[in-house]
Coordinates of C-alpha atoms and ligand atoms in Angstrom, one line a residue:
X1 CA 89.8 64.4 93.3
X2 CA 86.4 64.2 92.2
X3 CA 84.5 61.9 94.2
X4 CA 81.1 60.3 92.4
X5 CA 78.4 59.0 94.5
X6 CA 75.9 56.7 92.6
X7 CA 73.1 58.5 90.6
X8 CA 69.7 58.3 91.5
X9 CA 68.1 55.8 89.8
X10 CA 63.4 55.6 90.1
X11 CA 61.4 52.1 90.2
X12 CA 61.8 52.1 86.6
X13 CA 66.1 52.3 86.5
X14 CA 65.6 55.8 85.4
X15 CA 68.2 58.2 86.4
X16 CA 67.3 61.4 87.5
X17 CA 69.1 64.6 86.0
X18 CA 67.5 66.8 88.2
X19 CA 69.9 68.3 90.4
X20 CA 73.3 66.7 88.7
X21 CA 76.8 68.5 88.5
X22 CA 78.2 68.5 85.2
X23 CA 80.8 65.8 85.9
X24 CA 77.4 64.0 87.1
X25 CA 75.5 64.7 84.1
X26 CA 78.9 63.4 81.7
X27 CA 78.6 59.8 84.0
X28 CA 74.9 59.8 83.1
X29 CA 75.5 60.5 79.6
X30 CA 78.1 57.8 79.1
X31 CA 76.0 55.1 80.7
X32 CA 73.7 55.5 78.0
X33 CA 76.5 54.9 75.7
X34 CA 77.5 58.6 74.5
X35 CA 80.4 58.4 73.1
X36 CA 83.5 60.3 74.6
X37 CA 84.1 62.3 72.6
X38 CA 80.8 63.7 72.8
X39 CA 80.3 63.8 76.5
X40 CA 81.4 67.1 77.1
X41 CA 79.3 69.3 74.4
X42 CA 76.3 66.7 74.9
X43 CA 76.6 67.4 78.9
X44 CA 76.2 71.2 78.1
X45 CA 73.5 70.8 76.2
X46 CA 71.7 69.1 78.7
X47 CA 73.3 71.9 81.4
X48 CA 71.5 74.4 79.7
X49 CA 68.0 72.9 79.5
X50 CA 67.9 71.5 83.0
X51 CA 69.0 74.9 84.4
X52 CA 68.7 77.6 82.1
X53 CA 65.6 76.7 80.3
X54 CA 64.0 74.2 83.1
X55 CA 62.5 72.3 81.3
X56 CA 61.6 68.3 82.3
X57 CA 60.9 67.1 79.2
X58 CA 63.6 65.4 76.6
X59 CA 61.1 66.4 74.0
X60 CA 61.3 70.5 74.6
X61 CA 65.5 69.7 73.7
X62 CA 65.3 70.8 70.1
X63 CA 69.1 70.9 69.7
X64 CA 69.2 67.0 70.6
X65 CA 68.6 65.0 68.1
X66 CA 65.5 62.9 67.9
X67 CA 67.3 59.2 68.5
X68 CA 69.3 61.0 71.7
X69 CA 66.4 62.6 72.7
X70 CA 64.6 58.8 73.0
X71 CA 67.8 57.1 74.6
X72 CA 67.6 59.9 77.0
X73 CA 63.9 59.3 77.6
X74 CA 64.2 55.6 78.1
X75 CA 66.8 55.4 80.6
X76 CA 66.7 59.2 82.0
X77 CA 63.9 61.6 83.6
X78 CA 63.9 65.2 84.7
X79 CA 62.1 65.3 88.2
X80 CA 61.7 67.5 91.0
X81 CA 61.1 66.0 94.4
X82 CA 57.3 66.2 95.0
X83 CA 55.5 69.0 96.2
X84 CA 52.8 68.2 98.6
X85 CA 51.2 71.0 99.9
X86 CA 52.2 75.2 98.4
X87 CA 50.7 77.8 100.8
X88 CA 50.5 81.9 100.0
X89 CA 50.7 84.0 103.4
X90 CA 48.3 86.8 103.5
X91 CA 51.8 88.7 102.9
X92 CA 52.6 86.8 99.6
X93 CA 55.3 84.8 101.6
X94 CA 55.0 81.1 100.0
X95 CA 56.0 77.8 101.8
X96 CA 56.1 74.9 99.9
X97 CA 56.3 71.0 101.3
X98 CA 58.7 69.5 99.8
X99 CA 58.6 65.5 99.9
X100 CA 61.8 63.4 98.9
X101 CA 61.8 60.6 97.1
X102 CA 62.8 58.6 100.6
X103 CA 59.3 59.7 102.2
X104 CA 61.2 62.3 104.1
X105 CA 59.8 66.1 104.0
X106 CA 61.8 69.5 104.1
X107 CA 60.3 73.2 103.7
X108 CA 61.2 76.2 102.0
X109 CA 59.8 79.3 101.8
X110 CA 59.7 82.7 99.1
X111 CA 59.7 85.9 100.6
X112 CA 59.0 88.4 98.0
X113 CA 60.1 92.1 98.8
X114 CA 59.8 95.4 96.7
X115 CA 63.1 95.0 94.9
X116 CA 64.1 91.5 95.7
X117 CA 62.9 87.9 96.5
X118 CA 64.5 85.6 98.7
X119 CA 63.9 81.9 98.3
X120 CA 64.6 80.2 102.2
X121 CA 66.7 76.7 101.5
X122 CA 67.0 73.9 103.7
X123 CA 70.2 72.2 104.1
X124 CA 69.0 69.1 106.2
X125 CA 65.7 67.3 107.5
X126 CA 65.3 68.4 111.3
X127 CA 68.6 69.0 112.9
X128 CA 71.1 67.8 115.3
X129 CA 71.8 71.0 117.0
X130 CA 68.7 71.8 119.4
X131 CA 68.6 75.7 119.9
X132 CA 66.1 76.1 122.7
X133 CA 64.2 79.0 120.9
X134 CA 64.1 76.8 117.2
X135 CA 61.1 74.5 116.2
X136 CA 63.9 72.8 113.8
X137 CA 65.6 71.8 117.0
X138 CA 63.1 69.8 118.5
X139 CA 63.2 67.8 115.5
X140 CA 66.4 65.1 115.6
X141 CA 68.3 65.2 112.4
X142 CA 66.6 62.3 110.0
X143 CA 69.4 63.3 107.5
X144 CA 71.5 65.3 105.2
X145 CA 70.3 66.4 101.8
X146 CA 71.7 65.4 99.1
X147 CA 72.8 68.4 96.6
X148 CA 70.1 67.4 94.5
X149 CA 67.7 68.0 97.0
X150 CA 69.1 71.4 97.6
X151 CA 69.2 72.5 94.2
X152 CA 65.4 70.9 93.5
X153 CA 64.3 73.4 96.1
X154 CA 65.6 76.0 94.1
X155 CA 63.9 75.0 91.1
X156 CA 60.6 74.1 92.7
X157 CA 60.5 78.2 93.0
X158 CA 61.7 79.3 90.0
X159 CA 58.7 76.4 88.3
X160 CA 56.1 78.5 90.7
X161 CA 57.2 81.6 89.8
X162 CA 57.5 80.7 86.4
X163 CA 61.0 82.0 86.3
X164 CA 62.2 80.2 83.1
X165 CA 64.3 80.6 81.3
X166 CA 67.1 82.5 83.8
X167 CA 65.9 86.3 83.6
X168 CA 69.2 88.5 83.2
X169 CA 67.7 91.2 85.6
X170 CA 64.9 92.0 87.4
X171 CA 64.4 88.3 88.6
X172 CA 61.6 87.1 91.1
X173 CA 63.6 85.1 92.9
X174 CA 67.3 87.4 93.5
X175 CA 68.5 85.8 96.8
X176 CA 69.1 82.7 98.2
X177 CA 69.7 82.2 102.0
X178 CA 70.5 79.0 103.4
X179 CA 68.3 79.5 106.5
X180 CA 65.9 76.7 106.7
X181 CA 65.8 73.6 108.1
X182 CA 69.0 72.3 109.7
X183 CA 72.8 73.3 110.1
X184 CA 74.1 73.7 106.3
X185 CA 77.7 73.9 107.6
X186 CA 77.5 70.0 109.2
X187 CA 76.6 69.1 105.4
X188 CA 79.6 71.2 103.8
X189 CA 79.8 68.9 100.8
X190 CA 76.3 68.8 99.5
X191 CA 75.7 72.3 100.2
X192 CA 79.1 73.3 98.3
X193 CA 78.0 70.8 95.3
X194 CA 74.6 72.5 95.1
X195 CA 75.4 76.2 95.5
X196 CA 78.3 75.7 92.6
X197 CA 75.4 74.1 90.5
X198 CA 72.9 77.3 91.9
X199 CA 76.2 79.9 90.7
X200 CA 77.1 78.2 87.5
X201 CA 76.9 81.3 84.9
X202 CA 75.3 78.8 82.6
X203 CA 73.0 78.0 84.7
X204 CA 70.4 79.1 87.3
X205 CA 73.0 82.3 87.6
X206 CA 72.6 83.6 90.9
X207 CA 75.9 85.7 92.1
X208 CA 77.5 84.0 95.4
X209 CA 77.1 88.2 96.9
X210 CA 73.2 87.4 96.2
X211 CA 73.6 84.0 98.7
X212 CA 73.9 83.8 102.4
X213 CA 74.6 81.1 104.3
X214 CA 73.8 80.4 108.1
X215 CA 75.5 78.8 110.6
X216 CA 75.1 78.4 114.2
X217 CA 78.4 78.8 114.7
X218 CA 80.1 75.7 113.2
X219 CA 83.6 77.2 113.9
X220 CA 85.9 74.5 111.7
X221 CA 84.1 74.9 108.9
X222 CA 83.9 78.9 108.8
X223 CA 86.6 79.5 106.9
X224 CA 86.3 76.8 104.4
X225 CA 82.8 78.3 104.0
X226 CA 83.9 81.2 102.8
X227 CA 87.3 80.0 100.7
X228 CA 85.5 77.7 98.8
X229 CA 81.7 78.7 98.2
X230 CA 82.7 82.2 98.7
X231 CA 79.0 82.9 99.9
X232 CA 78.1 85.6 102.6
X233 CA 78.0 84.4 106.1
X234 CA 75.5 85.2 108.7
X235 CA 75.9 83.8 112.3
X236 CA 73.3 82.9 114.6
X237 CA 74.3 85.0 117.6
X238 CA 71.3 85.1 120.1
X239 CA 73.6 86.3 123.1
X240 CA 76.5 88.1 123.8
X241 CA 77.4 86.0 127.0
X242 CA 78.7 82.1 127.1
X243 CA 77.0 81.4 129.9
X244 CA 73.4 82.9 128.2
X245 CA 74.3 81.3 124.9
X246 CA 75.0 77.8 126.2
X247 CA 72.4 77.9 127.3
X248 CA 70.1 78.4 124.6
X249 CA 72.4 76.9 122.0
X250 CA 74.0 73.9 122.9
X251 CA 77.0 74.2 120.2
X252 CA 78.3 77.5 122.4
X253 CA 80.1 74.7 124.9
X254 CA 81.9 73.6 121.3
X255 CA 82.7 76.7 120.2
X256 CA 82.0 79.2 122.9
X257 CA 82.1 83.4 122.0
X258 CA 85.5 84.4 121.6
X259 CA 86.3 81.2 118.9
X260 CA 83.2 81.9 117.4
X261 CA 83.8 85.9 116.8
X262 CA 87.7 85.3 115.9
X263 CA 86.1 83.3 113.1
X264 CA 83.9 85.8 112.0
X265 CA 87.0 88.4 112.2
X266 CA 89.3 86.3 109.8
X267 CA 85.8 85.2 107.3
X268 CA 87.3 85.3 103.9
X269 CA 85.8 88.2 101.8
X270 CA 84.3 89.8 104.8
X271 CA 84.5 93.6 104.2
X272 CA 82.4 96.5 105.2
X273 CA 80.8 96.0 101.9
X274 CA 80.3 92.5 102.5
X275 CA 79.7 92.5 106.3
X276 CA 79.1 89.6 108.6
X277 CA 74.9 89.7 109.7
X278 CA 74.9 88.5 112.8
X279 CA 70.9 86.9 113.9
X280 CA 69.6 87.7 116.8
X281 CA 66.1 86.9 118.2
X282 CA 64.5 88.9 120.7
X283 CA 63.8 86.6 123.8
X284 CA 62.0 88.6 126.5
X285 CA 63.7 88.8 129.6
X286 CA 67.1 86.7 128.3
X287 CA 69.3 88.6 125.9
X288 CA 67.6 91.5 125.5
X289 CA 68.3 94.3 128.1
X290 CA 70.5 97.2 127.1
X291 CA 73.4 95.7 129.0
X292 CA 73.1 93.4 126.5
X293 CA 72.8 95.9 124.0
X294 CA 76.4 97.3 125.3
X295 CA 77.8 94.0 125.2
X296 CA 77.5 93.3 121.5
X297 CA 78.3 96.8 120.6
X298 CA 81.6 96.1 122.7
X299 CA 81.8 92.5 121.3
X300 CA 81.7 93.6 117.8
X301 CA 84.4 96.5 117.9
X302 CA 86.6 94.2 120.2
X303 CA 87.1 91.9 117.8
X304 CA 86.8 94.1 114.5
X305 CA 84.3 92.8 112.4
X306 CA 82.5 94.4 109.5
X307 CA 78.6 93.5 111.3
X308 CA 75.1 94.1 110.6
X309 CA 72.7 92.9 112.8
X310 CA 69.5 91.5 112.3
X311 CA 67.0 91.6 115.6
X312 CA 64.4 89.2 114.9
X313 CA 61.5 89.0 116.9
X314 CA 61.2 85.5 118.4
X315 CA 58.4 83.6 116.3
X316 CA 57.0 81.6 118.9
X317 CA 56.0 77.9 117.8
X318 CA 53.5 75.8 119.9
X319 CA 55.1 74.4 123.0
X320 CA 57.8 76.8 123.7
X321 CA 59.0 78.4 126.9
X322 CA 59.8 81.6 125.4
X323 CA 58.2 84.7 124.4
X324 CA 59.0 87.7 122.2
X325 CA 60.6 90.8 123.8
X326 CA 58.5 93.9 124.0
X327 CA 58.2 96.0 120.8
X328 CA 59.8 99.0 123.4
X329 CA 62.5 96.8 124.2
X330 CA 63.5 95.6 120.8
X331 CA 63.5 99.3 119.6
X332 CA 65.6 100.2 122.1
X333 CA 68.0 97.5 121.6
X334 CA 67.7 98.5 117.8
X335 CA 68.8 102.1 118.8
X336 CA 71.5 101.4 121.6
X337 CA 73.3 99.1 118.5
X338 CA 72.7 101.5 115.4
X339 CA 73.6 104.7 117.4
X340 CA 77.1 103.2 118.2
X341 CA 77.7 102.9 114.1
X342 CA 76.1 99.2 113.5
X343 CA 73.3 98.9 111.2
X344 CA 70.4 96.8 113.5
X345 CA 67.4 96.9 111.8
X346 CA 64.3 95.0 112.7
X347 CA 63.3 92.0 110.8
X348 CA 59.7 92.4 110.7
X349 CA 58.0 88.7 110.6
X350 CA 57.0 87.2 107.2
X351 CA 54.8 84.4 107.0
X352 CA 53.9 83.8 110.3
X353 CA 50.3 83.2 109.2
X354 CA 51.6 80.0 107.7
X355 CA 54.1 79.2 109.9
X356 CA 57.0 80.0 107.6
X357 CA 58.9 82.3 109.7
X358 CA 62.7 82.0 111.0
X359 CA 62.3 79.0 113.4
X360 CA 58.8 77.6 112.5
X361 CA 59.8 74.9 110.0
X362 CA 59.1 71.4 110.6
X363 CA 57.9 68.4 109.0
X364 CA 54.5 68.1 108.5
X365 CA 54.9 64.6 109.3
X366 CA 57.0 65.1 112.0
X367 CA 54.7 67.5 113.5
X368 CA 51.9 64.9 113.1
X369 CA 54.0 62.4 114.5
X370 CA 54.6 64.5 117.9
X371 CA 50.8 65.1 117.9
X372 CA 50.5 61.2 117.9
X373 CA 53.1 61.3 120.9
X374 CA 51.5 64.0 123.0
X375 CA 47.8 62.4 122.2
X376 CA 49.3 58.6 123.4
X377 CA 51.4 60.4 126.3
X378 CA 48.1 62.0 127.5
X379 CA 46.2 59.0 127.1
X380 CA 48.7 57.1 129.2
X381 CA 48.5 59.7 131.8
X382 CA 44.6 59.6 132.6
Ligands
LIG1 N1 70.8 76.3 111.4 C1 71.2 77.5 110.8 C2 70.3 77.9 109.8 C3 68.8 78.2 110.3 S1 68.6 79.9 110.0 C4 71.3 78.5 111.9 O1 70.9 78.3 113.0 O2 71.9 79.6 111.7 C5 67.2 80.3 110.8 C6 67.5 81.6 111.7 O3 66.3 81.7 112.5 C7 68.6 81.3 112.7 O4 69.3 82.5 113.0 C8 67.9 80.9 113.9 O5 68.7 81.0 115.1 C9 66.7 81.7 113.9 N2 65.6 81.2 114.7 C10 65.4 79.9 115.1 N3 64.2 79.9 115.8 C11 63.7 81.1 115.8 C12 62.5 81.6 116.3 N4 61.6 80.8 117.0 N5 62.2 82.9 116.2 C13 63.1 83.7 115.5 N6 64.2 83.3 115.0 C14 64.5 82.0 115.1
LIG2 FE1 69.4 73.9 114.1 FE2 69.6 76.4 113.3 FE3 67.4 75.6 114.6 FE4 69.7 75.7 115.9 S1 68.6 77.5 115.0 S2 68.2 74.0 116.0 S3 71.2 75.1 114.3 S4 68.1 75.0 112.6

């Protein structure tokens, strides 16, 4: 069944197509008074501007015809949620603040590479999980994104990078990895609705082998993850013992190791040429000896799973009790894991200058808010 939520509407009544599923776009369509016979060809026109051609304006739809095109214009817009401040790293990483139309504010971030470019997505505003080493986690979940929001991310970068309409090769923006703010597998349904609208072949066109999604280990959902949005998987990992990872993610009392890894061992699609990347941040002096090393090595054949792993140094964020591992130790953690037959490369940091790296996001607002906090905390303590 096909469950409709209500459509956006702006101070003016103005529905917003920005974002919409097809079926959403048909409801829009015959609110306007479209006949229905023509809902379905009229639906796909406006399909393929919104998300082929992205364009905003009714006017740019030379296919419509004029009187459409003004019915359109009276009772619909095309609008992204706002941008309010767009940063370049001194690496070309860009971070964009993204404010929604409720006042709240997400980030996402572009990380261009030689042959690709990854666009960074957030699934929620903070998050209710609270990962020790994670800025994200010291913010509490304000809420779930709507699939709209998810997608407008999406083409808030392809607008900056001028990425219109979809390239069939050789695009800016290639990959998509569900890896900012939040836990995208506690907002299944929106995230589902917005990666089919990010897939569509009429659309925005990105390949589901060209999008990974990240969990912290949200073990129901796993499998539905990858039966119905058929994306890659990554996992953070962050330690190869319960009693380590419990304590540094919270969830592991949930879903401790071995439900977590069986999981990843029965993920739907997983292959050794789609392999599991399993996130790892280097936290000196917690999970990153060589016993450690041994551990995932052992972990990872125990259970069978086609792995990569990705070491990331810890990005430190202010106020955390944790520092990055030696650059000795994380090489030979690399080593120890890519001499047993498991690709471990390095994640080098990206963005860091603007605090756009893995576990630096937060809410501007939210930031300034805890500023607020610490200044009235320290004025109450003198
Ligand atoms: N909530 C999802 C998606 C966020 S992905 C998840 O946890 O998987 C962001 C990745 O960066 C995760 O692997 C996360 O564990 C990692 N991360 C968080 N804080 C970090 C930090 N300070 N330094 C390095 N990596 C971090
Ligand atoms: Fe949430 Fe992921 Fe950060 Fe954990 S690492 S607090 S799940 S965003």
């Amino acid at each position: 069944m096909n469950v409709m939520r209500p459509l956006d509407a702006d101070a003016a009544g103005r529905t917003n197509l920005s974002g919409l599923s097809r079926d959403e776009l048909k409801e829009a369509l015959r609110g306007i008074g479209v006949p229905e016979a023509q809902l379905r060809m009229r639906a796909q026109q406006l399909w393929h501007w919104i998300y082929n051609r992205g364009v905003t304006d009714f006017d740019a739809m030379t296919n419509v015809s004029k009187d459409m095109r003004a019915a359109l214009a009276g009772a619909c817009e095309i609008r992204r949620p706002e941008v309010t401040v767009a940063q370049i790293s001194e690496d070309g990483t860009r971070k964009w603040l993204i404010r929604l139309d409720d006042g709240n504010e997400v980030e996402a971030v572009f990380i261009p590479e030689e042959d690709r470019g990854t666009l960074c997505v957030s699934s929620q505003v903070g998050c209710t999980l609270t990962c020790r080493f994670c800025h994200t986690g010291t913010q509490r979940l304000v809420r779930n994104l709507t699939a709209a929001e998810i997608v407008g991310q999406v083409l808030i970068a392809r607008d900056a990078l001028g990425e219109w309409p979809s390239p069939a090769d050789g695009r800016l923006l290639s990959n998509i990895v569900l890896m900012g703010m939040g836990e995208p597998l506690y907002n299944f349904d929106n995230v589902k609705a917005a990666m089919k609208i990010v897939m569509d072949a009429e659309g925005i066109s990105l390949s589901r082998r060209r999008i990974t999604l990240s969990t912290s280990g949200v073990v129901p959902m796993m499998q539905r993850c990858g039966d119905e949005i058929g994306v890659n998987l990554a996992v953070s990992l962050h330690a190869v013992r319960d009693e380590v990872r419990s304590r540094i993610m919270p969830i592991n009392n949930k879903y401790p190791l071995a439900e977590l890894l069986g999981a990843c061992a029965s993920y739907p699609g997983a292959s050794n040429a789609r392999r599991i990347t399993f996130e790892y941040a280097m936290l000196k002096g917690v999970n990153d000896s060589l016993d450690d090393a041994k551990e995932l090595v052992r972990l990872l054949r125990d259970y069978d799973i086609p792995a990569k792993v990705n070491l990331i140094p810890f990005n430190p964020w202010p106020g955390t009790e944790f520092e990055c591992s030696d650059w000795e130790t994380i090489r030979a953690f690399s080593e120890h894991v890519f001499n047993a037959g498991i690709s471990a490369p390095i994640r080098m940091p990206r963005g860091r200058d603007i605090m756009a790296a893995c576990g630096q996001l937060k809410s501007a607002s939210e930031k300034a808010r805890t500023a607020d906090l610490m200044r009235a905390g320290a004025g109450a303590a003198t």
